[in-house]
């Protein structure tokens, strides 16, 4: 919510050279897995930002993107389910990671064999169930009705069929990128 990594690198570089004119500065932007993660990868590696539209935290369409680096895709959760997308409507009981799963699916359809999921900056609390649903996992309530879980409806899950998701991600590696230790 303050400066981007690239802005910090620029400021530090300028100030270092001001005080130490002979100094050589190599700025490498980094991110914590939240907003700006794909841009940091692009600043250091040859790749492209693939722009698209997916479902946002409240299922409404949002402009989003992922980074493509050969057969690796970096999926930035914040672009589809991030806090800046909800403004003052912060209600993780009702938000979803569905758009994150849509980005994953698009990257796989474009030939990605390795997905890096940058998990920072989320406005959600659905445990990734929305992303799994977008990838083909079906969630059922006690009456056998399918639904896409959100934070407040996780307790309604009585059955799961993830056959389609498992088929879709066969032979694919997935790496979760986050900056916290989570006992779960």
Phi, psi and omega in degrees: 000012179236259181257152175281163177301319180297320178295319178296316178302317181295314180296312181297319179299312180299315182290320178299317180288333177292318182273333181228076187304330181275354184287140174260127183245130174240105181270129178237107181291140176230159177224163183267014183100354178264212182306136177093356182298312180298319179298322177295317176300315181294332179289339185248338185232153176284122181188192180217153175266120180262114183266144182200184174235133179223176175287133180273192184303330178251025177076346179291147181299138175225150172286132183217180181199167167219163178261136178244126181228085186066236180265016177250136176239135174257116181259116180265105182308321184298334182288337181245336185220029187272159179305320180298341182280344183258349180057232180274356181272059181277099178218085183296349175291333186249355183271166186221154172263015184308316181297329176297316177296324176297319177297318178300312181299316178298317179297319179294318179296334179273002174107005179297140177246346179224128178248131171250117181262109177275109194265006183279163172076018185285145174255020189239166177211039182260008178065019181084005181297322177298315178298317178298320179298318179295331179277356175118354178289137179252131178249137183235144174272183184298338178269002180085007179278134178282145177203162175260113182293147168238179181308318184280348182249009180301325181291346178279349183292116178247343179203152181223135173237107182250022182300316181296319179296314180299320178295318182295324184258014176299129179078005182256140173257145180232129177242127176269128181247114177212164184248024178228159170264129181237119182296347178284000000 
